[in-house]
Amino acid sequence: MTTVASAGAAPTRAPRRRRGGARENRAALLFLAPWLIGFAVFTAWPLIYSAYLSLTDYDVINDPSFVGFDNYAELFSDPKVSTALGNTLFFTAVQVPLYVAVSLALALLLARAGRASGFFRTVFFLPKMTPPVAVGILFLLLFNGQSGLINTSLGWVGIDGPSWTTDPAWVKPGLVIMSLWTVGSSVLILLAALRGVPEELYESARLDGAGAWRQFFSVTLPMISPAVFFIVVVNTIAGLQTFDEAYTAFFGAGNTTYGNDAALFYVIYLFQQAFQFLNMGYASAMAWLLFVVIMIVTAIQAIVSRRLVHYEGGSR
Amino acid sequence: MSALKDPIAGTRPDAEAPAVAEQGAPAPRPRRRRTRVGRIVTIAALTLIAVVFVYPFVWLVSASFKPRGEVFDNRLIPETFTLENYLQVWQEAPLGLWLLNTVIVTALAAGAVTISSAMVAWAFAFYRFRGRGPLFALVLGSMMLPGAVTMIPTFLIWNSLGAVNTLTPMWAHNLFGSAFYIFLLRQFMLSLPRDLFDAARVDGANPWQVFWRIALPLSRPALAVTVVFEVQAVWTDLMRALIYLRDSANFTIPRGLKALVDNFGFGGEWHWEILITASVITTIPMIILFFVAQKHIIEGVAAGGVKG
């Protein structure tokens, strides 16, 4: 809209526009100033400095001492890094598909609920407003031994629940289940996308004799694929940076680790290295490794999505 | 250009097919009956799921009124009802102070990020300056950057300014805008009628007046979304609080709760009743906010997400 208007007006106003342009630039700069300053101080400089720090040993008290690529070499021989990275990738790989499936199922149900959907939307979003630390506490409670609510409920149907919070094999599945409690926001996004699918498409699909499943896979899914892709990407990035709930439930504020390494997620270990052991250089190298991992995962998703995500027209 | 509004406009959940279908059809055909049964099944399924979503809350609140030994008794109505836990939490932890700190930080953070992001968004929406395209690409690009990469140097900045162990680092970076909100607000501002701003300029309004008196009031729905999102984010921010806050006198709620977990949990014998009660007390303000701002939150999430 705006570009068209300016192109149309340019020829007639050419001489005046130049002076106005300089003034416009000055005014624009005024409005841009907060971001320009913020970007320089809190993004650009930290990026450069973090790259430098990753090549040093730095404990905040003494000056950084240059060690070349030692930190990076150490990353690959540190068993805790591979544990943390493995935990994080496993958690994300299990959590994201489940999260998307559950939110899609809920959104589909809500889309058919008619007038009642407003009430249920509110209910499903509620857990999102619970502070993650409280969610972490809740996790410890609900999943606690045999007396926690989860295992008690499982007991009613004759299942002997595992010890979710202490058995290394069950810690991450437990956290995945917990995280499904907070699908609220993606349910809303998908619901908005579902509402945007034109009814005519379903009508013509029905005329062609498509059943419910066929309609879902040939109409619904392609039409909402941009929203699904968005949720997958955002959730993957968030999953790779999991911290709050797991840290609350399994790690202490001092140098102590109460949990087992099953809950040692990458950002938790990074945080410990930086702010508990004061290995700022090593932690910076860890941050860059995480950055690379996120880039690779996102790039893979973008490439795969090119085949699967359907964008309507070019304007959106 | 009304990209932001489209998904919202399409979200008229309550005025949909059902009303029309129920009144308007004289001949009850078999298909309609099937949809009615389908609807009942749908509502039943949703109700069941809703119970699963809400039950942990109810359980938590109920447990906060149970005496120490009965926390794990899964009865919904406490056998012995007690306010002991609330009194004890109030004695053990300066919850009031933590709440106050959190309110201060949250208000400053949300206010700062909303105004600064709106300014930047306005520049991108209204002005056609040199380098606008690449600069906007940079804004979007900075959204992809994981926080972990800038976390350590940012700490060192605040450390060198002597601001560690104060509330300042919890909100001050918000004075410089935030990429996601800039994007969201710009989308909204692009949908506003440009003639209005040009008219104001002809009437002699300076750029700041056009922004402050005209653009900002018109952007109220999008600003509300920004405020609500940021309030939620800051209210629940644990990591920054762990990094910057040292004395319990300036803890925020998440940091304080974590301290309670360390003291009354990992520290030795688990005092579940304290953790439960503190969780309830600190969750309630967010729940109240949610019910007050429900409409904005729900539409904001839907709009922000589809466009993201």
Coordinates of C-alpha atoms in Angstrom, one line a residue:
Chain A
M1 CA 0.0 0.0 0.0
T2 CA 2.6 2.6 1.1
T3 CA 5.1 1.9 -1.6
V4 CA 2.5 2.2 -4.3
A5 CA 1.4 5.6 -3.0
S6 CA 4.9 6.9 -2.8
A7 CA 5.8 5.8 -6.3
G8 CA 2.7 7.5 -7.7
A9 CA 3.4 10.8 -5.9
A10 CA 7.1 11.0 -6.6
P11 CA 7.1 12.4 -10.2
T12 CA 4.9 15.4 -9.3
R13 CA 6.6 16.3 -6.1
A14 CA 10.1 15.6 -7.1
P15 CA 11.8 18.9 -6.2
R16 CA 10.1 19.4 -2.9
R17 CA 10.5 15.8 -1.9
R18 CA 14.2 16.0 -1.6
R19 CA 14.2 18.6 1.1
G20 CA 11.3 16.9 2.8
G21 CA 13.3 13.7 2.5
A22 CA 16.1 15.0 4.6
R23 CA 13.7 16.2 7.2
E24 CA 11.9 12.9 7.0
N25 CA 15.1 11.1 7.5
R26 CA 15.9 13.1 10.6
A27 CA 12.4 12.5 12.0
A28 CA 12.7 8.8 11.2
L29 CA 16.1 8.7 13.0
L30 CA 14.5 10.1 16.1
F31 CA 12.0 7.3 16.2
L32 CA 14.6 4.7 15.3
A33 CA 17.0 5.9 18.0
P34 CA 15.9 3.5 20.8
W35 CA 16.4 0.5 18.6
L36 CA 19.6 1.6 17.0
I37 CA 21.2 2.3 20.4
G38 CA 19.8 -0.9 21.8
F39 CA 20.9 -3.0 18.9
A40 CA 24.5 -1.6 19.2
V41 CA 24.7 -2.0 22.9
F42 CA 22.7 -5.2 23.6
T43 CA 23.0 -7.2 20.4
A44 CA 25.9 -6.2 18.2
W45 CA 28.5 -5.6 20.9
P46 CA 27.5 -8.7 22.9
L47 CA 27.8 -10.8 19.7
I48 CA 31.3 -9.6 19.0
Y49 CA 32.4 -9.8 22.6
S50 CA 30.9 -13.2 23.1
A51 CA 32.8 -14.5 20.1
Y52 CA 36.0 -13.0 21.6
L53 CA 35.3 -14.4 25.1
S54 CA 34.7 -17.9 23.6
L55 CA 38.4 -17.8 22.7
T56 CA 39.5 -17.0 26.3
D57 CA 39.5 -18.1 29.8
Y58 CA 37.6 -15.6 31.8
D59 CA 36.3 -15.7 35.4
V60 CA 35.1 -12.1 35.7
I61 CA 37.7 -11.3 38.4
N62 CA 40.8 -11.6 36.4
D63 CA 41.3 -10.3 32.8
P64 CA 40.4 -12.7 30.0
S65 CA 43.4 -14.8 28.8
F66 CA 43.5 -15.8 25.2
V67 CA 43.4 -19.6 24.7
G68 CA 42.5 -19.9 21.0
F69 CA 40.1 -22.7 20.2
D70 CA 40.8 -24.6 23.4
N71 CA 37.2 -24.0 24.6
Y72 CA 35.7 -25.4 21.5
A73 CA 38.0 -28.4 21.6
E74 CA 37.0 -29.0 25.2
L75 CA 33.3 -28.9 24.2
F76 CA 33.7 -32.0 22.2
S77 CA 35.5 -33.9 25.0
D78 CA 33.3 -32.7 27.9
P79 CA 30.9 -35.7 28.6
K80 CA 28.5 -33.3 30.3
V81 CA 28.2 -31.3 27.1
S82 CA 27.2 -34.4 25.1
T83 CA 24.8 -35.5 27.9
A84 CA 23.2 -32.0 28.0
L85 CA 23.0 -31.8 24.2
G86 CA 21.7 -35.3 23.9
N87 CA 19.0 -34.6 26.6
T88 CA 18.0 -31.4 24.9
L89 CA 17.8 -32.9 21.4
F90 CA 15.9 -35.9 22.7
F91 CA 13.5 -33.8 24.7
T92 CA 12.8 -31.5 21.8
A93 CA 12.4 -34.3 19.3
V94 CA 9.8 -36.0 21.5
Q95 CA 8.1 -32.9 22.8
V96 CA 7.6 -30.9 19.6
P97 CA 5.6 -33.5 17.6
L98 CA 3.5 -34.4 20.6
Y99 CA 2.9 -30.7 21.3
V100 CA 1.8 -30.0 17.7
A101 CA -0.4 -33.1 17.6
V102 CA -2.1 -32.3 20.9
S103 CA -2.6 -28.6 20.0
L104 CA -4.0 -29.5 16.6
A105 CA -6.4 -32.0 18.1
L106 CA -7.6 -29.5 20.6
A107 CA -7.9 -26.8 17.9
L108 CA -10.0 -29.1 15.7
L109 CA -12.3 -29.9 18.6
L110 CA -12.6 -26.2 19.5
A111 CA -13.4 -25.4 15.9
R112 CA -16.4 -27.7 16.1
A113 CA -17.6 -26.6 19.5
G114 CA -19.6 -23.6 18.3
R115 CA -20.6 -21.2 21.0
A116 CA -18.9 -23.1 23.8
S117 CA -15.4 -22.7 22.2
G118 CA -14.9 -19.3 23.9
F119 CA -15.1 -20.9 27.3
F120 CA -12.8 -23.8 26.4
R121 CA -10.2 -21.5 24.8
T122 CA -10.0 -19.7 28.1
V123 CA -9.6 -22.9 30.1
F124 CA -6.8 -24.2 27.8
F125 CA -4.9 -21.0 28.0
L126 CA -5.0 -20.8 31.7
P127 CA -1.9 -22.9 32.4
K128 CA 0.1 -20.5 30.2
M129 CA -0.4 -17.9 32.9
T130 CA 1.2 -20.0 35.6
P131 CA 4.8 -19.0 36.3
P132 CA 7.1 -21.8 35.0
V133 CA 8.7 -22.0 38.5
A134 CA 5.3 -22.9 39.9
V135 CA 4.9 -25.4 37.1
G136 CA 8.2 -26.9 38.1
I137 CA 7.0 -27.2 41.7
L138 CA 3.8 -28.7 40.4
F139 CA 5.8 -31.2 38.4
L140 CA 7.6 -32.4 41.5
L141 CA 4.3 -32.7 43.3
L142 CA 2.1 -34.4 40.8
F143 CA 4.8 -36.8 39.6
N144 CA 6.0 -37.5 43.1
G145 CA 6.7 -41.2 44.0
Q146 CA 3.7 -43.3 44.5
S147 CA 1.7 -40.7 46.4
G148 CA 1.7 -38.0 43.7
L149 CA -1.5 -37.4 41.8
I150 CA -0.3 -38.9 38.5
N151 CA 0.7 -42.3 39.9
T152 CA -2.3 -42.4 42.2
S153 CA -4.5 -41.8 39.1
L154 CA -2.6 -44.5 37.2
G155 CA -3.1 -46.8 40.2
W156 CA -6.9 -46.4 39.8
V157 CA -6.7 -48.0 36.4
G158 CA -4.3 -50.7 37.6
I159 CA -1.0 -49.2 36.3
D160 CA 2.0 -49.1 38.5
G161 CA 3.5 -45.7 37.6
P162 CA 7.3 -45.2 37.4
S163 CA 9.2 -42.9 39.7
W164 CA 9.1 -40.0 37.4
T165 CA 11.3 -37.6 39.3
T166 CA 14.1 -40.0 40.2
D167 CA 14.3 -42.7 37.5
P168 CA 16.6 -41.2 34.8
A169 CA 14.6 -43.0 32.1
W170 CA 11.4 -41.3 33.1
V171 CA 12.5 -37.7 34.0
K172 CA 12.3 -36.4 30.4
P173 CA 9.1 -38.1 29.5
G174 CA 7.6 -36.6 32.6
L175 CA 8.8 -33.2 31.6
V176 CA 7.3 -33.7 28.2
I177 CA 3.9 -34.6 29.6
M178 CA 4.1 -31.5 31.9
S179 CA 4.9 -29.3 28.9
L180 CA 1.8 -30.5 27.1
W181 CA -0.2 -28.8 29.8
T182 CA 0.9 -25.4 28.3
V183 CA -0.3 -26.0 24.7
G184 CA -2.8 -23.1 25.1
S185 CA -1.1 -20.5 22.9
S186 CA -0.5 -22.8 19.9
V187 CA -4.1 -24.0 20.2
L188 CA -5.2 -20.4 19.7
I189 CA -2.9 -19.9 16.8
L190 CA -4.1 -23.0 15.1
L191 CA -7.8 -22.2 15.8
A192 CA -7.3 -18.8 14.1
A193 CA -5.8 -20.6 11.1
L194 CA -8.6 -23.1 11.0
R195 CA -11.1 -20.3 10.9
G196 CA -9.4 -18.8 8.0
V197 CA -9.9 -21.8 5.7
P198 CA -12.7 -20.9 3.2
E199 CA -15.8 -22.9 3.6
E200 CA -16.1 -23.3 -0.2
L201 CA -13.1 -25.5 -0.2
Y202 CA -14.8 -28.0 2.0
E203 CA -18.0 -27.8 0.0
S204 CA -16.3 -28.6 -3.3
A205 CA -14.3 -31.3 -1.6
R206 CA -17.6 -32.8 -0.3
L207 CA -19.1 -32.6 -3.8
D208 CA -16.1 -34.5 -5.0
G209 CA -17.0 -37.2 -2.5
A210 CA -14.2 -36.6 0.0
G211 CA -14.8 -38.0 3.5
A212 CA -13.8 -36.4 6.8
W213 CA -10.2 -37.8 6.7
R214 CA -9.8 -36.9 3.0
Q215 CA -11.0 -33.3 3.7
F216 CA -8.6 -33.0 6.6
F217 CA -5.5 -34.1 4.7
S218 CA -6.4 -32.5 1.4
V219 CA -8.0 -29.2 2.6
T220 CA -7.4 -28.5 6.2
L221 CA -3.8 -29.5 6.7
P222 CA -2.4 -27.7 3.6
M223 CA -4.4 -24.6 4.3
I224 CA -3.1 -24.3 7.9
S225 CA 0.4 -25.5 7.2
P226 CA 2.0 -22.1 7.6
A227 CA 0.6 -21.9 11.1
V228 CA 1.7 -25.4 11.9
F229 CA 5.2 -24.6 10.5
F230 CA 5.4 -21.5 12.7
I231 CA 4.5 -23.5 15.8
V232 CA 7.0 -26.2 15.0
V233 CA 9.8 -23.7 14.5
V234 CA 9.1 -21.5 17.5
N235 CA 8.6 -24.6 19.7
T236 CA 11.8 -26.2 18.5
I237 CA 13.8 -23.1 19.3
A238 CA 12.1 -22.8 22.7
G239 CA 12.6 -26.6 23.4
L240 CA 16.4 -26.3 22.6
Q241 CA 16.5 -23.6 25.3
T242 CA 14.5 -25.4 28.0
F243 CA 15.4 -24.1 31.4
D244 CA 12.9 -22.9 33.9
E245 CA 10.9 -25.9 34.9
A246 CA 13.7 -28.4 34.7
Y247 CA 16.1 -26.1 36.6
T248 CA 13.5 -25.5 39.3
A249 CA 12.7 -29.1 39.8
F250 CA 16.2 -30.6 39.6
F251 CA 18.9 -28.1 40.3
G252 CA 19.9 -25.9 43.2
A253 CA 20.9 -22.3 43.3
G254 CA 24.4 -23.0 44.8
N255 CA 27.0 -25.2 43.2
T256 CA 24.9 -28.2 44.0
T257 CA 23.0 -30.4 41.7
Y258 CA 20.2 -32.2 43.3
G259 CA 18.8 -34.0 40.3
N260 CA 20.5 -36.5 38.1
D261 CA 21.9 -35.7 34.7
A262 CA 18.7 -36.9 33.1
A263 CA 17.4 -33.3 33.5
L264 CA 20.6 -31.6 32.6
F265 CA 19.5 -29.5 29.6
Y266 CA 22.0 -27.6 27.5
V267 CA 21.1 -24.1 28.8
I268 CA 21.1 -25.3 32.4
Y269 CA 24.7 -26.5 31.9
L270 CA 25.6 -23.3 30.1
F271 CA 24.1 -21.3 33.0
Q272 CA 26.0 -23.3 35.6
Q273 CA 29.3 -22.9 33.7
A274 CA 28.8 -19.1 33.3
F275 CA 27.3 -18.1 36.6
Q276 CA 28.0 -20.8 39.1
F277 CA 31.5 -22.0 38.0
L278 CA 32.3 -18.6 36.5
N279 CA 33.8 -20.1 33.3
M280 CA 32.6 -17.3 31.1
G281 CA 34.8 -18.2 28.2
Y282 CA 33.8 -21.8 28.1
A283 CA 30.1 -20.8 28.5
S284 CA 30.4 -18.4 25.6
A285 CA 31.8 -21.2 23.4
M286 CA 28.8 -23.3 24.6
A287 CA 26.5 -20.5 23.6
W288 CA 27.9 -20.4 20.1
L289 CA 27.6 -24.1 19.7
L290 CA 23.9 -23.8 20.7
F291 CA 23.5 -21.0 18.1
V292 CA 24.9 -23.3 15.4
V293 CA 22.7 -26.2 16.5
I294 CA 19.6 -24.0 16.4
M295 CA 20.6 -22.6 13.0
I296 CA 21.1 -26.1 11.6
V297 CA 17.8 -27.4 13.0
T298 CA 15.9 -24.4 11.8
A299 CA 17.5 -24.7 8.4
I300 CA 16.5 -28.3 8.1
Q301 CA 13.0 -27.5 9.1
A302 CA 12.9 -24.7 6.5
I303 CA 14.1 -27.0 3.7
V304 CA 11.6 -29.7 4.6
S305 CA 8.8 -27.2 4.9
R306 CA 9.3 -26.0 1.4
R307 CA 7.7 -29.2 0.2
L308 CA 5.0 -29.3 2.9
V309 CA 4.0 -25.8 3.7
H310 CA 1.5 -24.3 1.4
Y311 CA 1.4 -20.5 1.0
E312 CA -1.6 -19.0 -0.5
G313 CA -0.7 -16.5 -3.2
G314 CA 2.4 -14.4 -2.7
S315 CA 1.1 -11.5 -0.6
R316 CA 0.8 -13.2 2.8
Chain B
M1 CA -2.3 -4.7 4.5
S2 CA -4.6 -5.5 7.3
A3 CA -2.6 -8.6 7.8
L4 CA -2.8 -8.3 11.6
K5 CA -6.5 -7.8 11.6
D6 CA -7.4 -10.6 9.3
P7 CA -7.0 -13.5 11.7
I8 CA -8.8 -11.6 14.4
A9 CA -11.6 -10.6 12.2
G10 CA -11.9 -14.2 11.2
T11 CA -12.1 -15.2 14.8
R12 CA -15.7 -14.6 15.5
P13 CA -16.0 -17.9 17.4
D14 CA -19.4 -17.4 18.9
A15 CA -21.4 -16.1 15.9
E16 CA -20.9 -19.1 13.7
A17 CA -22.7 -21.9 12.0
P18 CA -24.5 -23.3 15.1
A19 CA -26.9 -20.4 15.6
V20 CA -27.9 -20.3 12.0
A21 CA -28.1 -24.1 11.7
E22 CA -30.4 -24.4 14.7
Q23 CA -33.0 -21.9 13.8
G24 CA -33.0 -21.9 10.0
A25 CA -33.6 -25.5 9.1
P26 CA -37.2 -26.5 8.8
A27 CA -36.6 -30.0 7.4
P28 CA -34.6 -32.1 9.9
R29 CA -32.4 -34.0 7.5
P30 CA -30.3 -37.0 8.8
R31 CA -27.1 -35.0 8.1
R32 CA -28.1 -32.4 10.6
R33 CA -28.8 -34.9 13.3
R34 CA -25.4 -36.4 12.8
T35 CA -23.8 -32.9 13.4
R36 CA -25.8 -32.4 16.5
V37 CA -24.6 -35.7 17.9
G38 CA -21.1 -34.8 16.8
R39 CA -21.4 -31.5 18.6
I40 CA -22.4 -33.3 21.8
V41 CA -19.5 -35.7 21.5
T42 CA -17.2 -32.7 20.9
I43 CA -18.4 -30.8 23.9
A44 CA -18.1 -33.9 26.1
A45 CA -14.5 -34.5 24.9
L46 CA -13.6 -30.9 25.5
T47 CA -15.1 -31.0 29.0
L48 CA -13.1 -34.0 29.8
I49 CA -9.9 -32.4 28.6
A50 CA -10.7 -29.2 30.3
V51 CA -10.9 -31.1 33.6
V52 CA -7.4 -32.4 33.0
F53 CA -6.2 -28.8 32.4
V54 CA -7.9 -27.3 35.4
Y55 CA -7.5 -30.1 37.9
P56 CA -3.9 -29.4 38.8
F57 CA -4.9 -25.8 39.8
V58 CA -7.8 -27.0 41.9
W59 CA -5.6 -29.6 43.5
L60 CA -2.9 -27.0 44.3
V61 CA -5.4 -24.6 45.9
S62 CA -7.0 -27.4 47.9
A63 CA -3.6 -28.7 49.0
S64 CA -2.7 -25.3 50.3
F65 CA -5.5 -25.5 52.9
K66 CA -4.4 -29.0 54.1
P67 CA -2.3 -29.5 57.2
R68 CA 1.3 -30.5 56.6
G69 CA 0.9 -34.3 56.7
E70 CA -2.1 -34.4 54.4
V71 CA -0.8 -32.7 51.4
F72 CA -0.6 -35.9 49.4
D73 CA -4.0 -37.0 50.4
N74 CA -5.8 -36.6 47.1
R75 CA -9.1 -35.6 48.6
L76 CA -10.3 -32.4 46.9
I77 CA -12.0 -31.0 50.0
P78 CA -9.4 -30.9 52.8
E79 CA -10.3 -33.2 55.7
T80 CA -9.0 -30.6 58.1
F81 CA -9.2 -27.1 56.7
T82 CA -6.3 -24.9 57.9
L83 CA -4.9 -21.4 57.1
E84 CA -1.7 -22.4 58.9
N85 CA 0.3 -22.7 55.6
Y86 CA -0.6 -19.2 54.6
L87 CA 0.5 -17.8 57.9
Q88 CA 3.7 -19.8 57.8
V89 CA 4.6 -18.7 54.3
W90 CA 4.1 -15.1 55.2
Q91 CA 6.5 -15.6 58.1
E92 CA 9.1 -17.6 56.2
A93 CA 9.3 -15.5 53.0
P94 CA 8.9 -11.8 52.3
L95 CA 6.2 -12.6 49.7
G96 CA 4.8 -9.1 49.9
L97 CA 8.2 -7.6 49.1
W98 CA 8.7 -10.0 46.2
L99 CA 5.3 -9.2 44.8
L100 CA 6.1 -5.5 45.1
N101 CA 9.5 -5.9 43.3
T102 CA 7.8 -8.0 40.6
V103 CA 5.1 -5.4 40.1
I104 CA 7.7 -2.6 39.8
V105 CA 9.9 -4.5 37.4
T106 CA 6.9 -5.6 35.3
A107 CA 5.3 -2.2 35.1
L108 CA 8.6 -0.5 34.1
A109 CA 9.5 -3.3 31.6
A110 CA 6.1 -3.4 30.0
G111 CA 5.8 0.4 29.8
A112 CA 9.3 0.9 28.4
V113 CA 9.1 -1.8 25.8
T114 CA 5.7 -0.7 24.6
I115 CA 6.6 2.9 24.0
S116 CA 10.1 2.3 22.6
S117 CA 8.8 -0.5 20.3
A118 CA 6.0 1.7 19.1
M119 CA 8.4 4.5 18.3
V120 CA 10.5 2.2 16.2
A121 CA 7.5 0.5 14.6
W122 CA 6.2 3.9 13.7
A123 CA 9.4 4.8 11.9
F124 CA 9.2 1.6 9.8
A125 CA 5.5 2.0 9.2
F126 CA 5.3 5.7 8.3
Y127 CA 8.7 7.0 7.1
R128 CA 10.4 6.0 3.9
F129 CA 14.0 6.6 4.9
R130 CA 17.2 5.4 3.4
G131 CA 18.1 1.8 4.4
R132 CA 14.6 1.0 5.6
G133 CA 14.5 -2.4 4.0
P134 CA 17.9 -3.7 5.3
L135 CA 17.3 -2.2 8.7
F136 CA 14.0 -3.9 9.0
A137 CA 15.6 -7.2 7.9
L138 CA 18.0 -6.7 10.8
V139 CA 15.2 -6.2 13.2
L140 CA 13.6 -9.5 12.1
G141 CA 17.0 -11.2 12.1
S142 CA 17.7 -10.3 15.7
M143 CA 14.5 -12.1 16.6
M144 CA 16.2 -15.4 15.7
L145 CA 19.2 -14.9 17.9
P146 CA 19.1 -17.2 21.0
G147 CA 19.3 -15.3 24.2
A148 CA 22.2 -17.5 25.4
V149 CA 24.6 -15.9 23.0
T150 CA 24.2 -12.3 24.3
M151 CA 23.6 -13.3 27.9
I152 CA 27.1 -13.2 29.2
P153 CA 28.3 -10.0 27.6
T154 CA 25.0 -8.4 28.7
F155 CA 25.8 -9.5 32.3
L156 CA 29.2 -8.0 32.0
I157 CA 27.8 -4.6 30.8
W158 CA 25.5 -4.4 33.8
N159 CA 28.3 -5.7 36.1
S160 CA 30.6 -2.9 34.9
L161 CA 27.9 -0.4 35.5
G162 CA 27.5 -1.7 39.1
A163 CA 23.9 -2.6 38.4
V164 CA 24.1 -6.2 39.4
N165 CA 22.0 -6.9 42.5
T166 CA 19.6 -4.1 41.6
L167 CA 16.3 -4.3 39.8
T168 CA 17.6 -2.2 36.8
P169 CA 18.9 -5.0 34.6
M170 CA 15.5 -6.7 34.9
W171 CA 13.8 -4.1 32.8
A172 CA 16.2 -1.4 31.5
H173 CA 17.1 -3.1 28.2
N174 CA 13.4 -2.7 27.4
L175 CA 13.9 1.0 26.8
F176 CA 15.4 0.0 23.5
G177 CA 12.5 -1.9 22.0
S178 CA 12.1 -5.5 21.2
A179 CA 12.1 -7.0 17.7
F180 CA 8.9 -9.1 18.1
Y181 CA 6.8 -6.1 19.3
I182 CA 8.3 -3.8 16.7
F183 CA 7.2 -6.3 14.1
L184 CA 3.7 -6.7 15.6
L185 CA 3.1 -3.0 16.0
R186 CA 4.4 -2.1 12.6
Q187 CA 2.0 -4.5 11.0
F188 CA -0.8 -2.9 12.9
M189 CA 0.3 0.7 12.1
L190 CA 0.5 -0.1 8.4
S191 CA -3.2 -0.8 8.5
L192 CA -4.1 2.6 9.9
P193 CA -5.4 5.3 7.4
R194 CA -2.4 7.3 6.2
D195 CA -4.5 10.3 5.2
L196 CA -5.1 11.0 8.9
F197 CA -1.4 11.5 9.6
D198 CA -0.9 13.6 6.5
A199 CA -3.8 15.8 7.4
A200 CA -2.3 16.3 10.9
R201 CA 1.0 17.3 9.4
V202 CA -0.7 19.8 7.1
D203 CA -2.4 21.2 10.2
G204 CA 1.1 21.8 11.6
A205 CA 1.6 18.9 13.9
N206 CA 5.3 18.0 14.4
P207 CA 6.4 14.4 13.9
W208 CA 6.3 13.7 17.6
Q209 CA 2.8 15.0 17.9
V210 CA 1.6 13.0 15.0
F211 CA 3.0 9.9 16.7
W212 CA 2.0 10.6 20.2
R213 CA -1.4 12.2 19.7
I214 CA -2.7 10.3 16.7
A215 CA -0.8 7.1 15.9
L216 CA -0.4 5.9 19.4
P217 CA -4.1 6.3 20.5
L218 CA -5.2 4.6 17.3
S219 CA -2.8 1.7 17.9
R220 CA -4.4 0.9 21.3
P221 CA -5.4 -2.7 20.5
A222 CA -1.9 -3.7 19.3
L223 CA -0.3 -1.8 22.3
A224 CA -2.6 -3.8 24.6
V225 CA -1.3 -7.0 23.1
T226 CA 2.3 -5.9 23.6
V227 CA 1.7 -4.9 27.3
V228 CA 0.0 -8.2 28.1
F229 CA 2.7 -10.3 26.4
E230 CA 5.5 -8.4 28.2
V231 CA 3.8 -8.6 31.5
Q232 CA 3.5 -12.3 31.2
A233 CA 7.1 -12.6 30.1
V234 CA 8.6 -10.5 32.8
W235 CA 6.4 -11.8 35.6
T236 CA 7.6 -15.3 34.9
D237 CA 11.3 -14.5 34.1
L238 CA 13.5 -16.8 36.1
M239 CA 16.9 -16.8 34.4
R240 CA 17.5 -13.1 34.4
A241 CA 16.5 -13.0 38.0
L242 CA 18.9 -15.8 38.8
I243 CA 21.7 -13.9 37.1
Y244 CA 21.1 -10.4 38.5
L245 CA 19.4 -10.7 41.8
R246 CA 21.4 -11.7 44.9
D247 CA 19.8 -10.5 48.1
S248 CA 16.4 -11.9 48.9
A249 CA 15.3 -8.2 49.5
N250 CA 15.2 -7.6 45.8
F251 CA 14.0 -11.0 44.6
T252 CA 11.2 -11.2 42.2
I253 CA 8.5 -13.8 42.5
P254 CA 10.1 -16.5 40.3
R255 CA 13.5 -16.0 42.0
G256 CA 11.8 -16.1 45.4
L257 CA 9.9 -19.2 44.6
K258 CA 13.2 -20.9 43.4
A259 CA 14.8 -19.8 46.7
L260 CA 11.9 -21.5 48.6
V261 CA 12.4 -24.7 46.6
D262 CA 16.1 -24.6 47.6
N263 CA 15.4 -23.9 51.3
F264 CA 12.3 -25.9 51.9
G265 CA 12.9 -28.7 49.4
F266 CA 16.4 -29.6 48.3
G267 CA 17.8 -28.2 51.5
G268 CA 16.6 -31.2 53.5
E269 CA 13.1 -32.3 54.5
W270 CA 10.5 -31.3 51.9
H271 CA 8.1 -28.7 53.2
W272 CA 5.6 -29.2 50.4
E273 CA 2.9 -27.2 52.1
I274 CA 5.1 -24.1 51.9
L275 CA 6.0 -24.6 48.3
I276 CA 2.3 -25.2 47.4
T277 CA 1.0 -22.3 49.2
A278 CA 3.6 -19.9 47.8
S279 CA 2.9 -21.2 44.3
V280 CA -0.8 -20.5 44.8
I281 CA -0.2 -17.0 46.2
T282 CA 2.1 -16.0 43.3
T283 CA 0.0 -17.6 40.6
I284 CA -3.2 -15.7 41.6
P285 CA -2.1 -12.3 40.3
M286 CA -1.5 -13.7 36.9
I287 CA -4.8 -15.5 36.9
I288 CA -6.5 -12.3 37.8
L289 CA -4.7 -10.5 35.0
F290 CA -5.7 -13.2 32.7
F291 CA -9.4 -12.9 33.4
V292 CA -9.2 -9.1 33.1
A293 CA -7.3 -9.1 29.8
Q294 CA -8.6 -12.4 28.5
K295 CA -9.9 -11.0 25.2
H296 CA -6.7 -9.2 24.4
I297 CA -4.5 -12.1 25.3
I298 CA -6.4 -14.6 23.3
E299 CA -6.7 -12.5 20.2
G300 CA -3.1 -11.3 20.6
V301 CA -1.8 -14.8 20.6
A302 CA -3.8 -15.7 17.6
A303 CA -2.8 -12.6 15.6
G304 CA 0.9 -12.7 16.6
G305 CA 1.3 -16.3 15.9
V306 CA -0.2 -16.5 12.4
K307 CA 1.9 -13.6 11.3
G308 CA 5.1 -14.5 13.1

